[in-house]
Coordinates of C-alpha atoms (C1' of nucleotides) in Angstrom, one line a residue:
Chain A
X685 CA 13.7 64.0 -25.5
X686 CA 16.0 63.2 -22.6
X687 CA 13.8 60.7 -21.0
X688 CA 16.0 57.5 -20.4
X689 CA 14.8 54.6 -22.6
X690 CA 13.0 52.1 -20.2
X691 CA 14.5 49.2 -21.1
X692 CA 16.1 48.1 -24.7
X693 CA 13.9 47.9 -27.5
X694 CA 14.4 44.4 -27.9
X695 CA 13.0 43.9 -25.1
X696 CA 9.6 45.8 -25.0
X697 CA 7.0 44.9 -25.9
X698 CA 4.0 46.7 -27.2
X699 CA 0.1 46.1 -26.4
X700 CA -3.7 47.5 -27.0
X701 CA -5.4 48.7 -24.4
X702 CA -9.5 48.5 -24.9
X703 CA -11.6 51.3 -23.2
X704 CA -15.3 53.0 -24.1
X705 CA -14.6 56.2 -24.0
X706 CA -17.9 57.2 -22.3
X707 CA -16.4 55.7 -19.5
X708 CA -12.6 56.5 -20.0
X709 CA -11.4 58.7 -23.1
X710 CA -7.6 59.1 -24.0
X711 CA -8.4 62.7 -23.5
X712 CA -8.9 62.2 -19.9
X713 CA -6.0 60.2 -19.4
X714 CA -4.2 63.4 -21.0
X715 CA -6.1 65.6 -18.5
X716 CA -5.3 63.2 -15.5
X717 CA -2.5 64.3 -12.8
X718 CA 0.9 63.9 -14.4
X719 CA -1.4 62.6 -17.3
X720 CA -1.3 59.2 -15.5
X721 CA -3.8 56.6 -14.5
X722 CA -3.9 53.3 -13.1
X723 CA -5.1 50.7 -15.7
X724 CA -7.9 49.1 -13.4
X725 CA -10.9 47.1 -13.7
X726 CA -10.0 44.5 -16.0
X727 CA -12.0 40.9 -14.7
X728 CA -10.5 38.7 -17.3
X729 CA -8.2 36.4 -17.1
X730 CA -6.5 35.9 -20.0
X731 CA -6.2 39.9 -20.1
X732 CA -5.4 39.1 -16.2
X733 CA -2.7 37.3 -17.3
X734 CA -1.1 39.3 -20.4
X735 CA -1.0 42.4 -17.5
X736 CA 0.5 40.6 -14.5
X737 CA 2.9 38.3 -16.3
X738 CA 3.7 40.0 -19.5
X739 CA 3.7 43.3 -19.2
X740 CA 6.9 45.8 -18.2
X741 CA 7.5 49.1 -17.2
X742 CA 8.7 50.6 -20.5
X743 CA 6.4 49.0 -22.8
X744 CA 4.3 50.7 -25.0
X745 CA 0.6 50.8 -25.1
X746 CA -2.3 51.6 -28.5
X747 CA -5.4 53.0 -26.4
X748 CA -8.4 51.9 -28.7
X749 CA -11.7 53.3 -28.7
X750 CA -14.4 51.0 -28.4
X751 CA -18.4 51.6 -28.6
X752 CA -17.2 54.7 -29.7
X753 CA -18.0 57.0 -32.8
X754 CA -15.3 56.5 -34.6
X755 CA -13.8 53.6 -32.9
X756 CA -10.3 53.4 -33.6
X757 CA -6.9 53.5 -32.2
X758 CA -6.9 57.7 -30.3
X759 CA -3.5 57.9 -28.4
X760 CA -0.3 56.0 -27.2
X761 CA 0.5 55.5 -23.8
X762 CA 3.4 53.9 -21.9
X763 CA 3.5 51.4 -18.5
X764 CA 5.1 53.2 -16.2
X765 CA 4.2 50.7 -13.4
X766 CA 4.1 47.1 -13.7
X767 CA 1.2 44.6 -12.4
X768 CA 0.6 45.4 -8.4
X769 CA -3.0 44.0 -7.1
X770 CA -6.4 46.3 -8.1
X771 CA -7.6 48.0 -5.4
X772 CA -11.5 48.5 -7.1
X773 CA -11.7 44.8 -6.1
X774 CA -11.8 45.6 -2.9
X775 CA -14.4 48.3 -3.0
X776 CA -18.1 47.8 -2.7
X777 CA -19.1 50.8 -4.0
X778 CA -16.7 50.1 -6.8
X779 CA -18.4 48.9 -10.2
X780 CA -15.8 46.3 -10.2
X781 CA -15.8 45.0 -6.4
X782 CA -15.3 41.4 -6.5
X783 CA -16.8 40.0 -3.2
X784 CA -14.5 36.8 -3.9
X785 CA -11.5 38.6 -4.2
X786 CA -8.9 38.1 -0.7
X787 CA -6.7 40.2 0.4
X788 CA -4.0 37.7 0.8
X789 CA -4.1 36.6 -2.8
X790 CA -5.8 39.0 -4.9
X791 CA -7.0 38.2 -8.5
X792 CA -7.1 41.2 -10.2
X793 CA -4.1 43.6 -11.2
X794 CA -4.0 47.3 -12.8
X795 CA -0.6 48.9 -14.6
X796 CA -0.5 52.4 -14.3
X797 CA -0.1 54.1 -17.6
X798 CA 1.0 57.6 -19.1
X799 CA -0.5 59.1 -22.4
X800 CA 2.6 60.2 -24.7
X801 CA 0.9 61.5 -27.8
X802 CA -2.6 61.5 -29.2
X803 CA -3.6 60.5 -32.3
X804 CA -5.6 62.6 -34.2
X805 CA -7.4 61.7 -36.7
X806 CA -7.1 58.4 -34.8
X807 CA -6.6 55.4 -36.8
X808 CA -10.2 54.0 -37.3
X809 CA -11.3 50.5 -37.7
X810 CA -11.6 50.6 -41.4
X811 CA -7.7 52.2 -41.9
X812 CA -6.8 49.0 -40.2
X813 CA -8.9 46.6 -42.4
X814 CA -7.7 48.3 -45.2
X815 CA -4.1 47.7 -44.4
X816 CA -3.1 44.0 -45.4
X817 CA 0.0 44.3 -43.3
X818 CA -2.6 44.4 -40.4
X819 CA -4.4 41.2 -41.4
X820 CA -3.1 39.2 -38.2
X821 CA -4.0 42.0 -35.8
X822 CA -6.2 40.4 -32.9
X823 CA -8.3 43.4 -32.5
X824 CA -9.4 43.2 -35.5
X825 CA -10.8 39.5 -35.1
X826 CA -14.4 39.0 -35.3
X827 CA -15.5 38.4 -31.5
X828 CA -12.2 39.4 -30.4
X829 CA -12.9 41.0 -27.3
X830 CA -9.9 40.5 -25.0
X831 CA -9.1 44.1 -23.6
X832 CA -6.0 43.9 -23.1
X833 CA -4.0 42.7 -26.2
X834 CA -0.1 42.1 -27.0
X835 CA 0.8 43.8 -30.4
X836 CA 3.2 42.5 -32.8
X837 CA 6.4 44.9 -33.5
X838 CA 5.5 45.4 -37.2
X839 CA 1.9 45.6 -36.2
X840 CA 3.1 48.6 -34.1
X841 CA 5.1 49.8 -37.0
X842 CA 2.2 50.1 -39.5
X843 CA 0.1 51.3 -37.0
X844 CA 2.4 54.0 -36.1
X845 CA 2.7 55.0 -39.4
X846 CA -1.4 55.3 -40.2
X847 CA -1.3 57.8 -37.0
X848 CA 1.6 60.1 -39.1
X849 CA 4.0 59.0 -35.9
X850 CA 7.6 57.8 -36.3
X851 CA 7.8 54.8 -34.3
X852 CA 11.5 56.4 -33.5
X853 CA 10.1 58.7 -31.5
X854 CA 9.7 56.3 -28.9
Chain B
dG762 C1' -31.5 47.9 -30.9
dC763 C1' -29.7 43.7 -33.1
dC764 C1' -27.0 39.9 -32.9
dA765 C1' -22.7 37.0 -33.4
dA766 C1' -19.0 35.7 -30.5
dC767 C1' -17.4 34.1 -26.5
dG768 C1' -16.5 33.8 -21.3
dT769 C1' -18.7 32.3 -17.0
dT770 C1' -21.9 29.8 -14.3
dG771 C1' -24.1 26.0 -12.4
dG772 C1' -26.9 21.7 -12.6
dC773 C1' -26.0 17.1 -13.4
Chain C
dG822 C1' -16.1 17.2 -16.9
dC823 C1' -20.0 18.3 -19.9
dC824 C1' -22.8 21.6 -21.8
dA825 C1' -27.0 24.6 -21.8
dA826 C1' -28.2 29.0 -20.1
dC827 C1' -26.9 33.3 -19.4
dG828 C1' -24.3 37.7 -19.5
dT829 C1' -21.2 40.8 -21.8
dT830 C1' -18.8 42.8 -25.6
dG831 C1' -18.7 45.5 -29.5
dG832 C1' -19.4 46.3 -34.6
dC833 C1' -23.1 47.5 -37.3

DNA sequence: GCCAACGTTGGC
DNA sequence: GCCAACGTTGGC
């Protein structure tokens, strides 16, 4: 590939982003114009938080299935726009307006993303559990329902490897 | 559909 | 600031 590298790999970091797929599937994000999407909608903070402050253009995303049959880890994605305000919390109509939100100081941020590759199978809950060098892995947390997650560089690795992908490659 | 986990809300 | 009630998440 001849894509410049976004930033060094020291520096990136790497994250899970949560989404039912009834609502949002990886496969739409690879059917999306330019197979992009802005990452909207989240009304958490610390997930707020992790997008706005954290999170760079060049880093490197897991998109998780939730609610989902399986649920598992189905695609990798990359930021390819940092934190800039939500614009659904500004819309009424929007399942995600927030009447509290102002203009001058919004609350709420989206990252636009890009799918890279699929994952298929994709790496279902149980892989994970099985893997001991997963054992940290928030996502995997009972009552861990953050939506947006950082990922640990050797979490990334193994994970990587489950899906058949060589973490090079990126 | 159940229910455990956990974030948010609001009365005090 | 406490904390009970409530709503949401998400695996099962």
């Amino acid at each position: 590939m001849g894509e410049k590298r976004a930033q060094p790999a020291a520096k990136r970091r790497y994250w899970l982003l949560k989404t039912e797929p009834s609502s949002f599937a990886f496969e739409d994000l690879l059917r999306a114009p330019k197979r992009r999407t802005q990452w909207d909608g989240v009304r958490n903070y610390q997930a707020r938080n992790f997008m706005r402050d954290d999170m760079q253009f060049g880093d490197l995303a897991l998109i998780y299935h939730s609610s989902a049959d399986p649920t598992g880890i189905t695609g990798i994605a990359r930021i390819v726009r940092a934190a800039r305000p939500d614009a659904t919390q500004f819309d009424p109509k929007d399942e995600h307006f927030d009447p509290k939100a102002r203009r001058e100081d919004p609350p709420w941020v989206a990252v636009e993303i890009e799918a890279l590759v699929p994952v298929e199978p994709c790496v279902s809950l149980q892989a994970r559990k099985d893997e001991p060098r997963l054992a940290q892995m928030l996502v995997l947390r009972r009552g861990q329902r953050l939506s947006v997650q950082p990922v640990e560089s050797g979490e990334w690795q193994v994970v990587l490897e489950l899906a058949g992908l060589d973490p090079g490659n990126f």
